[in-house]
Coordinates of C-alpha atoms in Angstrom, one line a residue:
Chain A
X1 CA 0.0 0.0 0.0
X2 CA 1.1 3.5 -0.6
X3 CA 2.5 4.9 2.6
X4 CA 1.5 8.2 4.0
X5 CA 4.0 10.6 5.6
X6 CA 1.7 13.6 6.0
X7 CA -2.0 13.9 6.2
X8 CA -2.7 17.5 7.0
X9 CA -3.3 18.8 3.5
X10 CA -1.8 16.3 1.1
X11 CA 0.0 13.0 1.2
X12 CA 3.4 11.8 0.2
X13 CA 3.1 8.3 -1.2
X14 CA 5.3 6.0 -3.0
X15 CA 3.5 7.0 -6.1
X16 CA 4.2 10.7 -5.4
X17 CA 2.3 13.6 -3.9
X18 CA -1.5 13.4 -3.6
X19 CA -3.6 16.3 -2.8
X20 CA -6.7 14.3 -2.0
X21 CA -7.5 11.7 0.6
X22 CA -6.9 8.1 -0.4
X23 CA -9.7 5.9 0.7
X24 CA -8.7 2.5 2.1
X25 CA -9.1 -0.3 -0.4
X26 CA -12.3 -2.4 -0.3
X27 CA -10.4 -5.5 0.7
X28 CA -7.8 -6.0 3.4
X29 CA -4.7 -7.9 2.5
X30 CA -5.4 -11.2 0.8
X31 CA -3.5 -13.9 -0.9
X32 CA -3.5 -15.0 -4.5
X33 CA -2.5 -18.6 -5.1
X34 CA -2.1 -20.0 -8.6
X35 CA -2.9 -23.6 -8.9
X36 CA -0.9 -25.8 -11.4
X37 CA -2.6 -26.6 -14.7
X38 CA -2.4 -30.2 -14.2
X39 CA -3.7 -30.4 -10.6
X40 CA -7.4 -31.3 -10.7
X41 CA -8.3 -29.2 -7.7
X42 CA -11.3 -27.0 -7.3
X43 CA -12.3 -24.7 -4.4
X44 CA -15.3 -23.4 -2.5
X45 CA -15.9 -20.6 -0.1
X46 CA -13.8 -22.2 2.7
X47 CA -11.8 -25.2 1.3
X48 CA -10.1 -26.9 -1.6
X49 CA -11.7 -30.1 -3.0
X50 CA -10.6 -32.7 -5.4
X51 CA -11.3 -36.2 -6.8
X52 CA -9.4 -39.2 -5.4
X53 CA -6.5 -38.7 -7.7
X54 CA -5.7 -35.3 -6.2
X55 CA -7.3 -35.7 -2.8
X56 CA -4.1 -35.8 -0.9
X57 CA -2.9 -32.4 -2.4
X58 CA -6.2 -30.8 -1.6
X59 CA -6.1 -32.1 1.9
X60 CA -2.6 -30.6 2.2
X61 CA -3.8 -27.3 1.1
X62 CA -6.8 -27.5 3.5
X63 CA -4.4 -28.4 6.3
X64 CA -2.6 -25.1 5.5
X65 CA -5.9 -23.2 5.7
X66 CA -6.7 -24.8 9.1
X67 CA -3.9 -22.9 10.6
X68 CA -5.5 -19.6 9.8
X69 CA -8.9 -17.9 10.3
X70 CA -10.1 -17.7 6.6
X71 CA -12.8 -15.1 5.9
X72 CA -13.4 -16.1 2.4
X73 CA -12.0 -17.7 -0.7
X74 CA -13.0 -18.0 -4.3
X75 CA -12.0 -17.3 -7.9
X76 CA -9.8 -14.2 -8.3
X77 CA -11.7 -13.6 -11.6
X78 CA -15.1 -14.1 -10.1
X79 CA -15.8 -17.4 -11.8
X80 CA -18.8 -19.4 -10.6
X81 CA -18.6 -22.8 -9.1
X82 CA -19.5 -24.6 -12.3
X83 CA -16.6 -23.2 -14.1
X84 CA -14.3 -23.9 -11.2
X85 CA -15.4 -27.5 -11.1
X86 CA -15.0 -27.8 -14.7
X87 CA -11.3 -27.2 -14.5
X88 CA -11.0 -30.4 -12.5
X89 CA -12.0 -32.5 -15.6
X90 CA -9.4 -30.9 -17.9
X91 CA -6.7 -30.8 -15.3
X92 CA -7.0 -34.5 -14.6
X93 CA -6.4 -35.2 -18.3
X94 CA -3.2 -33.2 -18.5
X95 CA 0.3 -34.6 -18.4
X96 CA 2.6 -33.5 -15.7
X97 CA 3.9 -30.0 -16.2
X98 CA 2.0 -29.3 -19.5
X99 CA 2.9 -26.3 -21.5
X100 CA 0.3 -23.5 -22.2
X101 CA 0.0 -24.7 -25.8
X102 CA -0.7 -28.2 -24.6
X103 CA -3.4 -27.0 -22.4
X104 CA -5.0 -25.0 -25.2
X105 CA -4.9 -28.1 -27.4
X106 CA -6.7 -30.1 -24.9
X107 CA -9.5 -27.5 -24.7
X108 CA -8.1 -25.1 -22.2
X109 CA -9.9 -21.8 -22.6
X110 CA -9.5 -18.4 -20.9
X111 CA -11.9 -19.5 -18.2
X112 CA -9.7 -22.5 -17.5
X113 CA -6.5 -20.3 -17.2
X114 CA -8.4 -17.9 -15.0
X115 CA -9.8 -20.7 -12.9
X116 CA -6.2 -21.5 -11.6
X117 CA -6.2 -18.3 -9.6
X118 CA -7.6 -18.5 -6.2
X119 CA -8.3 -15.5 -3.9
X120 CA -8.0 -16.3 -0.2
X121 CA -8.8 -13.6 2.4
X122 CA -7.7 -14.2 6.0
X123 CA -9.8 -12.5 8.7
X124 CA -6.5 -11.1 10.1
X125 CA -4.7 -9.1 7.3
X126 CA -1.4 -9.6 9.0
X127 CA -1.7 -13.4 8.4
X128 CA -1.6 -12.8 4.7
X129 CA 2.2 -13.0 4.4
X130 CA 2.5 -16.2 6.3
X131 CA -0.4 -17.8 4.5
X132 CA 1.1 -17.0 1.2
X133 CA 4.4 -18.5 2.3
X134 CA 2.8 -21.7 3.5
X135 CA 0.6 -22.2 0.4
X136 CA 3.6 -21.5 -1.8
X137 CA 5.3 -24.6 -0.4
X138 CA 2.6 -26.9 -1.8
X139 CA 3.3 -29.0 -4.9
X140 CA -0.2 -28.1 -6.2
X141 CA 0.6 -24.4 -6.3
X142 CA 2.8 -22.6 -8.8
X143 CA 3.1 -19.6 -6.6
X144 CA 1.3 -17.6 -3.9
X145 CA 1.7 -14.0 -2.9
X146 CA 0.0 -11.2 -1.0
X147 CA -1.9 -9.1 -3.5
X148 CA -0.5 -5.6 -4.0
X149 CA -2.9 -2.8 -2.6
X150 CA -3.9 -0.6 -5.4
X151 CA -3.2 3.2 -5.5
X152 CA -6.3 4.9 -6.9
X153 CA -5.6 5.7 -10.6
X154 CA -7.0 9.2 -10.1
X155 CA -4.2 9.9 -7.7
X156 CA -1.5 9.9 -10.4
X157 CA -3.5 10.3 -13.6
X158 CA -6.3 12.7 -12.8
X159 CA -9.9 12.4 -13.6
X160 CA -11.0 10.2 -16.5
X161 CA -11.6 13.1 -18.7
X162 CA -9.7 16.5 -18.8
X163 CA -6.2 17.2 -17.7
X164 CA -3.9 14.8 -15.9
X165 CA -2.6 15.3 -12.5
X166 CA 1.1 16.3 -12.5
X167 CA 1.4 17.0 -8.8
X168 CA 3.2 13.7 -8.1
X169 CA 6.2 15.1 -10.1
X170 CA 6.4 18.3 -8.2
X171 CA 9.3 17.1 -6.0
X172 CA 10.4 20.6 -5.2
X173 CA 7.4 20.8 -2.8
X174 CA 8.5 17.9 -0.8
X175 CA 10.5 17.8 2.4
X176 CA 14.1 18.7 2.6
X177 CA 16.7 17.8 1.6
X178 CA 15.0 17.2 -1.7
X179 CA 12.5 20.0 -1.8
X180 CA 11.6 23.2 0.1
X181 CA 9.2 21.4 2.6
X182 CA 6.2 23.4 1.4
X183 CA 3.8 20.5 1.8
X184 CA 5.0 20.0 5.3
X185 CA 4.0 23.4 6.4
X186 CA 0.7 24.0 4.6
X187 CA -1.5 23.0 7.5
X188 CA -0.1 25.9 9.5
X189 CA -2.4 29.0 9.4
X190 CA -1.3 31.3 6.7
X191 CA 1.5 29.1 5.5
X192 CA 0.0 28.7 2.0
X193 CA 0.7 32.5 1.5
X194 CA -2.7 33.8 2.6
X195 CA -2.9 37.6 2.7
X196 CA 0.3 38.0 0.6
X197 CA 0.4 39.4 -2.9
X198 CA 3.1 38.2 -5.3
X199 CA 4.0 40.3 -8.3
X200 CA 5.8 38.6 -11.2
X201 CA 7.7 41.1 -13.4
X202 CA 8.6 39.9 -16.9
X203 CA 6.7 40.2 -20.2
X204 CA 3.9 37.8 -21.0
X205 CA 1.6 35.2 -19.3
X206 CA -1.4 33.0 -20.2
X207 CA -3.6 34.3 -17.4
X208 CA -6.4 32.1 -18.8
X209 CA -4.7 28.9 -18.0
X210 CA -7.1 26.3 -16.6
X211 CA -4.9 25.7 -13.5
X212 CA -4.4 29.4 -12.5
X213 CA -6.7 31.3 -10.2
X214 CA -9.1 33.7 -11.9
X215 CA -8.4 37.4 -11.8
X216 CA -4.6 37.7 -12.0
X217 CA -4.2 41.4 -12.9
X218 CA -1.7 43.1 -15.2
X219 CA -1.0 46.0 -12.9
X220 CA 1.3 47.8 -15.3
X221 CA 3.3 47.7 -18.6
X222 CA 2.3 46.0 -21.8
X223 CA 2.4 42.3 -22.5
X224 CA 4.6 41.0 -25.3
X225 CA 2.7 39.0 -27.9
X226 CA 5.2 36.0 -27.9
X227 CA 4.4 32.3 -27.2
X228 CA 7.9 31.7 -25.6
X229 CA 7.5 34.5 -23.3
X230 CA 3.9 33.7 -22.5
X231 CA 4.8 30.0 -21.7
X232 CA 7.6 31.2 -19.4
X233 CA 5.4 33.6 -17.5
X234 CA 2.7 30.9 -17.2
X235 CA 5.2 28.4 -15.8
X236 CA 6.5 30.9 -13.3
X237 CA 2.9 31.6 -12.0
X238 CA 2.2 27.8 -11.9
X239 CA 5.0 27.2 -9.5
X240 CA 3.6 29.7 -7.1
X241 CA -0.1 29.9 -7.3
X242 CA -1.4 27.0 -9.5
X243 CA -4.7 25.9 -7.9
X244 CA -5.0 22.8 -5.6
X245 CA -7.3 20.4 -7.4
X246 CA -7.4 17.0 -9.0
X247 CA -5.4 18.0 -12.2
X248 CA -2.4 19.9 -13.3
X249 CA 0.1 21.3 -10.8
X250 CA -0.2 22.9 -7.4
X251 CA 1.5 26.2 -6.4
X252 CA 3.8 26.3 -3.4
X253 CA 1.9 29.3 -2.1
X254 CA -1.5 28.7 -3.7
X255 CA -3.4 31.0 -1.3
X256 CA -1.3 34.0 -2.2
X257 CA -2.8 36.5 -4.6
X258 CA -0.9 36.8 -7.9
X259 CA -0.5 39.9 -10.0
X260 CA 1.9 40.6 -12.9
X261 CA 3.7 43.6 -14.2
X262 CA 5.4 43.8 -17.6
X263 CA 8.8 45.4 -17.9
X264 CA 7.9 47.0 -21.2
X265 CA 6.0 50.3 -21.5
X266 CA 5.0 51.2 -25.0
X267 CA 7.7 48.8 -26.3
X268 CA 10.4 50.5 -24.1
X269 CA 12.2 48.3 -21.8
X270 CA 12.2 49.7 -18.3
X271 CA 12.5 47.3 -15.4
X272 CA 13.3 49.9 -12.9
X273 CA 10.1 51.7 -13.8
X274 CA 8.2 48.5 -13.5
X275 CA 9.6 47.8 -10.0
X276 CA 8.8 51.2 -8.9
X277 CA 5.3 51.1 -10.1
X278 CA 4.6 47.6 -8.8
X279 CA 6.0 48.6 -5.3
X280 CA 3.7 51.6 -5.3
X281 CA 0.7 49.2 -5.6
X282 CA 1.9 46.7 -3.0
X283 CA 2.2 46.7 0.8
X284 CA 4.8 45.6 3.3
X285 CA 4.9 41.8 3.4
X286 CA 4.3 41.4 -0.2
X287 CA 6.7 39.9 -2.7
X288 CA 8.1 41.0 -6.1
X289 CA 9.8 38.5 -8.4
X290 CA 12.3 39.7 -11.2
X291 CA 12.3 37.1 -14.0
X292 CA 14.8 38.7 -16.3
X293 CA 18.6 38.8 -17.0
X294 CA 20.7 40.8 -19.3
X295 CA 24.3 40.8 -20.7
X296 CA 27.0 42.1 -18.5
X297 CA 30.5 43.4 -19.4
X298 CA 32.0 40.0 -20.0
X299 CA 29.3 39.1 -22.4
X300 CA 27.6 36.8 -20.0
X301 CA 24.1 37.1 -18.5
X302 CA 24.0 38.7 -15.2
X303 CA 21.4 39.7 -12.6
X304 CA 19.4 42.8 -13.3
X305 CA 20.7 44.7 -10.2
X306 CA 24.0 45.2 -12.0
X307 CA 22.5 48.3 -13.4
X308 CA 22.2 51.2 -11.0
X309 CA 18.6 52.4 -11.7
X310 CA 17.4 48.8 -11.1
X311 CA 19.5 48.4 -8.0
X312 CA 18.0 51.7 -6.6
X313 CA 14.5 50.6 -7.5
X314 CA 14.9 47.3 -5.6
X315 CA 16.4 49.1 -2.6
X316 CA 13.4 51.4 -2.5
X317 CA 10.9 48.5 -2.7
X318 CA 12.7 46.7 0.0
X319 CA 12.7 49.8 2.2
X320 CA 8.9 49.7 1.9
X321 CA 8.9 46.2 3.5
X322 CA 8.4 44.5 0.2
X323 CA 10.6 41.4 -0.4
X324 CA 12.2 41.3 -3.8
X325 CA 13.3 38.0 -5.2
X326 CA 15.7 38.1 -8.2
X327 CA 16.9 35.5 -10.6
X328 CA 20.7 35.4 -10.5
X329 CA 20.8 34.7 -14.2
X330 CA 22.2 32.0 -16.4
X331 CA 25.6 33.4 -17.4
X332 CA 27.9 31.0 -15.5
X333 CA 29.3 34.2 -14.3
X334 CA 31.3 34.8 -11.1
X335 CA 29.9 38.0 -9.5
X336 CA 32.8 38.3 -7.2
X337 CA 35.3 39.2 -10.1
X338 CA 37.1 42.5 -9.9
X339 CA 35.3 43.7 -12.9
X340 CA 32.0 43.9 -10.7
X341 CA 33.6 45.9 -8.0
X342 CA 31.3 48.8 -6.9
X343 CA 28.5 47.5 -9.1
X344 CA 25.2 46.1 -7.9
X345 CA 26.7 42.5 -8.2
X346 CA 28.9 43.2 -5.2
X347 CA 26.4 45.3 -3.2
X348 CA 23.4 44.4 -1.2
X349 CA 20.3 45.7 -2.7
X350 CA 18.2 43.9 -0.1
X351 CA 16.8 41.4 -2.6
X352 CA 17.0 37.7 -2.3
X353 CA 19.2 36.6 -5.2
X354 CA 18.4 33.1 -6.4
X355 CA 20.8 30.6 -8.0
X356 CA 19.9 27.3 -9.8
X357 CA 20.7 24.1 -8.0
X358 CA 20.8 20.6 -9.2
X359 CA 17.6 18.7 -8.2
X360 CA 17.9 15.2 -6.5
X361 CA 16.8 13.4 -9.7
X362 CA 18.2 15.0 -12.9
X363 CA 19.6 14.1 -16.3
X364 CA 20.6 16.0 -19.4
X365 CA 19.1 14.4 -22.5
X366 CA 20.2 15.1 -25.9
X367 CA 21.2 13.4 -29.1
X368 CA 24.0 11.7 -27.3
X369 CA 21.9 10.0 -24.7
X370 CA 21.5 10.8 -21.1
X371 CA 23.8 12.0 -18.4
X372 CA 23.3 13.3 -14.9
X373 CA 23.8 17.0 -14.5
X374 CA 25.5 17.0 -11.1
X375 CA 25.2 16.4 -7.4
X376 CA 22.0 17.4 -5.8
X377 CA 22.1 21.0 -4.5
X378 CA 25.3 21.8 -6.4
X379 CA 25.5 24.7 -8.7
X380 CA 24.1 23.9 -12.2
X381 CA 26.8 24.8 -14.7
X382 CA 25.0 27.7 -16.1
X383 CA 23.9 29.4 -12.8
X384 CA 25.6 32.6 -11.9
X385 CA 27.2 32.6 -8.5
X386 CA 28.9 34.8 -5.9
X387 CA 28.6 36.4 -2.5
X388 CA 25.3 38.2 -3.3
X389 CA 23.7 35.0 -4.4
X390 CA 21.6 34.1 -1.3
X391 CA 19.7 30.9 -1.9
X392 CA 19.1 28.2 -4.5
X393 CA 16.2 26.1 -5.6
X394 CA 15.6 23.6 -8.4
X395 CA 17.0 24.9 -11.7
X396 CA 16.2 21.9 -13.8
X397 CA 13.1 20.0 -15.0
X398 CA 10.6 21.6 -12.7
X399 CA 7.0 20.4 -13.3
X400 CA 4.6 23.4 -13.8
X401 CA 2.2 24.9 -16.2
X402 CA 2.8 25.9 -19.9
X403 CA 4.9 24.7 -22.9
X404 CA 2.9 21.5 -23.5
X405 CA 5.6 18.9 -23.4
X406 CA 3.8 17.1 -20.6
X407 CA 0.3 17.6 -21.9
X408 CA -0.8 19.1 -25.2
X409 CA -4.2 20.2 -26.3
X410 CA -5.2 23.8 -26.1
X411 CA -2.8 26.3 -24.7
X412 CA -4.7 26.7 -21.5
X413 CA -4.2 23.1 -20.6
X414 CA -0.4 22.9 -21.3
X415 CA 1.9 21.5 -18.7
X416 CA 5.6 21.0 -18.6
X417 CA 8.0 18.6 -16.8
X418 CA 11.1 20.6 -18.0
X419 CA 11.0 24.2 -16.9
X420 CA 14.6 25.1 -16.0
X421 CA 17.1 27.8 -15.2
X422 CA 17.3 30.4 -12.6
X423 CA 13.8 31.0 -14.0
X424 CA 12.5 27.9 -12.4
X425 CA 14.5 28.3 -9.2
X426 CA 13.3 31.9 -8.4
X427 CA 9.6 31.2 -8.2
X428 CA 10.1 28.4 -5.8
X429 CA 12.0 30.9 -3.5
X430 CA 9.3 33.5 -4.1
X431 CA 6.7 31.1 -3.1
X432 CA 8.7 30.2 0.0
X433 CA 8.9 33.8 1.0
X434 CA 5.1 34.2 0.5
X435 CA 4.4 31.2 2.7
X436 CA 6.7 32.6 5.5
X437 CA 5.0 36.1 5.3
X438 CA 1.6 34.5 5.3
X439 CA 2.5 32.5 8.4
X440 CA 4.0 35.6 10.0
X441 CA 0.9 37.6 9.4
X442 CA -1.4 34.9 10.7
X443 CA 0.8 34.1 13.8
X444 CA 2.1 37.6 14.7
X445 CA -0.2 39.9 12.9
X446 CA 2.6 41.5 11.1
X447 CA 5.0 40.4 8.3
X448 CA 8.7 39.9 8.6
X449 CA 11.0 42.5 7.3
X450 CA 12.6 41.6 4.0
X451 CA 16.0 41.3 5.8
X452 CA 14.7 39.0 8.5
X453 CA 12.9 36.9 6.0
X454 CA 16.1 36.5 3.9
X455 CA 18.1 35.7 7.0
X456 CA 15.7 33.0 8.1
X457 CA 15.7 31.4 4.6
X458 CA 19.5 31.4 4.6
X459 CA 20.1 30.1 8.1
X460 CA 17.5 27.4 8.0
X461 CA 18.1 26.1 4.5
X462 CA 19.6 22.9 3.4
X463 CA 23.2 23.6 2.6
X464 CA 24.7 23.8 -0.9
X465 CA 26.7 20.7 -1.9
X466 CA 29.9 20.6 -4.0
X467 CA 29.9 18.8 -7.3
X468 CA 32.4 17.9 -10.1
X469 CA 33.7 21.2 -11.3
X470 CA 31.4 23.2 -9.2
X471 CA 33.0 23.6 -5.7
X472 CA 31.3 25.3 -2.8
X473 CA 33.4 28.4 -3.4
X474 CA 31.0 29.0 -6.3
X475 CA 28.4 30.1 -3.9
X476 CA 24.6 29.9 -4.6
X477 CA 23.6 29.3 -1.1
X478 CA 21.2 26.8 0.6
X479 CA 17.9 25.6 -0.5
X480 CA 15.1 26.9 1.6
X481 CA 13.6 24.5 4.1
X482 CA 10.2 25.8 5.2
X483 CA 9.8 23.3 7.8
X484 CA 12.7 24.7 9.7
X485 CA 12.1 28.2 8.7
X486 CA 8.5 28.3 10.1
X487 CA 9.9 27.6 13.5
X488 CA 11.7 31.0 13.3
X489 CA 8.6 33.0 12.5
Chain B
X1 CA 25.8 27.3 -23.1
X2 CA 24.0 30.3 -21.4
X3 CA 20.3 29.5 -21.4
X4 CA 18.1 32.4 -22.3
X5 CA 14.9 33.2 -24.1
X6 CA 15.6 36.4 -25.9
X7 CA 13.1 39.2 -26.6
X8 CA 11.5 38.4 -29.8
X9 CA 12.5 40.6 -32.7
X10 CA 8.9 41.2 -33.8
X11 CA 8.1 42.8 -30.4
X12 CA 10.0 45.9 -31.6
X13 CA 11.4 46.5 -28.2
X14 CA 13.4 49.7 -27.8
X15 CA 16.3 50.2 -25.4
X16 CA 16.6 53.6 -23.9
X17 CA 19.7 55.4 -22.7
X18 CA 19.4 55.4 -19.0
X19 CA 20.6 58.7 -17.5
X20 CA 21.6 59.2 -13.9
X21 CA 21.7 62.9 -13.1
X22 CA 24.2 64.6 -10.8
X23 CA 22.8 65.5 -7.4
X24 CA 20.8 68.6 -7.5
X25 CA 19.8 68.3 -11.1
X26 CA 16.3 67.3 -12.2
X27 CA 14.3 67.1 -15.4
X28 CA 11.7 69.7 -16.1
X29 CA 9.0 68.3 -18.3
X30 CA 7.4 71.6 -19.0
X31 CA 10.5 73.2 -20.4
X32 CA 12.0 70.0 -21.7
X33 CA 15.3 70.9 -19.9
X34 CA 17.5 69.8 -17.1
X35 CA 17.7 72.2 -14.2
X36 CA 19.8 72.8 -11.1
X37 CA 19.1 76.2 -9.4
X38 CA 19.6 78.7 -12.1
X39 CA 21.6 76.3 -14.4
X40 CA 19.7 74.9 -17.3
X41 CA 20.7 72.4 -20.0
X42 CA 18.6 71.8 -23.1
X43 CA 19.2 68.3 -24.6
X44 CA 17.0 68.9 -27.6
X45 CA 19.7 70.2 -30.0
X46 CA 21.9 67.2 -29.3
X47 CA 19.3 64.6 -30.0
X48 CA 17.6 63.4 -33.1
X49 CA 14.2 64.5 -34.0
X50 CA 11.6 62.4 -32.3
X51 CA 13.8 61.6 -29.3
X52 CA 11.9 61.7 -25.9
X53 CA 13.2 62.4 -22.5
X54 CA 11.1 61.0 -19.7
X55 CA 11.4 60.1 -16.0
X56 CA 12.7 56.6 -15.6
X57 CA 10.1 55.9 -13.0
X58 CA 6.5 56.4 -14.1
X59 CA 4.8 59.5 -12.8
X60 CA 2.7 58.8 -9.7
X61 CA 4.7 55.8 -8.6
X62 CA 7.3 57.7 -6.7
X63 CA 6.1 60.5 -4.3
X64 CA 9.7 61.5 -3.3
X65 CA 9.3 61.5 0.4
X66 CA 12.3 59.4 1.4
X67 CA 16.0 59.7 0.5
X68 CA 15.7 56.6 -1.7
X69 CA 12.7 58.0 -3.6
X70 CA 14.6 61.1 -4.3
X71 CA 17.3 59.0 -5.6
X72 CA 14.9 57.4 -8.0
X73 CA 13.9 60.9 -9.3
X74 CA 17.5 61.4 -10.5
X75 CA 17.0 58.7 -13.2
X76 CA 15.6 59.7 -16.6
X77 CA 15.6 57.9 -19.9
X78 CA 16.2 59.0 -23.5
X79 CA 14.0 57.1 -25.8
X80 CA 15.3 57.4 -29.4
X81 CA 13.3 56.8 -32.6
X82 CA 12.9 53.2 -33.5
X83 CA 15.6 53.2 -36.2
X84 CA 18.2 54.9 -34.1
X85 CA 21.0 53.1 -32.2
X86 CA 21.3 54.3 -28.5
X87 CA 24.9 53.4 -28.3
X88 CA 25.7 56.0 -30.8
X89 CA 24.7 58.8 -28.5
X90 CA 26.1 57.4 -25.3
X91 CA 29.5 59.2 -25.3
X92 CA 27.6 62.5 -26.1
X93 CA 25.2 62.1 -23.3
X94 CA 27.9 61.2 -20.8
X95 CA 29.6 64.6 -21.5
X96 CA 26.4 66.6 -20.7
X97 CA 27.0 68.8 -17.5
X98 CA 24.0 67.3 -15.7
X99 CA 25.0 63.7 -16.2
X100 CA 26.6 61.5 -13.6
X101 CA 26.3 58.3 -15.5
X102 CA 24.7 57.0 -18.6
X103 CA 24.3 53.6 -20.0
X104 CA 22.2 51.3 -22.1
X105 CA 21.0 48.0 -20.6
X106 CA 21.4 45.3 -23.3
X107 CA 18.3 43.5 -24.5
X108 CA 16.8 41.5 -21.6
X109 CA 16.1 37.8 -21.8
X110 CA 14.4 35.3 -19.7
X111 CA 16.8 33.1 -17.6
X112 CA 15.4 29.8 -18.8
X113 CA 15.9 27.2 -21.7
X114 CA 14.0 27.6 -24.8
X115 CA 11.8 24.6 -25.5
X116 CA 10.9 23.2 -28.8

């Protein structure tokens, strides 16, 4: 049976994360015994029976049953007594150890093959294992085993019609060290981000996606009309606020309110203006996410706070009590180089800068085959790094909305298993920040300061690991662990 | 490999020259000039026709009450006509008496991997 490790909101099972309660199976543990083709043995509700030729073997089986309290037995396939008895005739005519084709030639039909399987239900489920072992020793039985308990198909595949459920593959929600422990804390008041507004700043979103909450407002700027950018924004929102239901994904802070702001005004790129405008519409305790990068002086992508107008805008937002989360960027750049002295890459803007870490299960697939991309929680080769990079999260193959590689159909029902980059890492941290602020407001009546929130995430996180070619000196920081962080609120 | 999803060309995105004014200077929209006390500097003659100077931070979003908000007010942007190249004017702008620093932020991209 799938094992539960948490029952407050959802469940971690061997099949993955389930957001709905799993009803116990109809039957307790029971044994399936497969009779040999050539043994002319039938069975009734409480015993095996056989003509004289096989009476001894039937008696042996009944002897085994006598050591247990049997609730019921019968055909595994629900065959009636007549069909079960009929197997005796054919079995008696078969040579020892007949092949399947021999059985068929002698008249063995599907019912005959099915009649070999006996279902035996002990009154005490814990007897099933011993009963199976004892029956398995009989010469009349090919094999006997405890029937596997089913996991409801709906738990991993969603409803019979409509979109599938991809929540089992959202490992980043699971407990540390693998994930950020979001599921662990969801039962705490406020810890799903309630009362917190998250503003994602980039360029386009599909706000009509079936798994997003209704009413996500564009609070400033103009959307780009581009599918790639729209998929990206949709994926980002999905990680944070996708609705909890029986299909799609679930956001780590799915009770937070999401709004979006474009960094483009009348086709002019102005992230600083977007930050300032967004901050003017938010309140202390809210969270802004910067999902952009641009090319630095070495020709590599860097975090946006490198530019002074943006650095200043971040500082201003943070001074208002708004937490700003910023993607470090995918330039494989070292922010501690001398060339960045006195720039925003070596100064504290107050933002939480996020690097891309290797998730626990990972591979790089291309025309040459598959290869792992590194040790869990080590820096992914493309992630920027340095002293200002505070924390990391999954930067590879994050399951969320958009793109359509996991499920196609209309754009509003697209899902992906492959969202990657500091792009995928940053929303995880943003959602973690929203969960903490929601909890702080519920518990203390007031949000944390951005500095305190960042400090908690860093101090309670799961440490970065070294990997081949990516030593710890290439700092991207720890992965947030909300289970530990909540204790500090 | 540096994963990125670039700004699509068809979006026609323009990159302004970001100007950080020296302390005490500000941009007067009414006159279209930079001012500091009695000093004035009119940028119009140095810029191509159709160029616009605007506050970097949209009006209304920054009531300048705090030091940091006053800092924001020091940033303006020069938006050139679509066919003009901002970098061509960068040296010129940096020599203006009111300018502490000027730069063009390269085209932004999304820090993710493009998917087929």
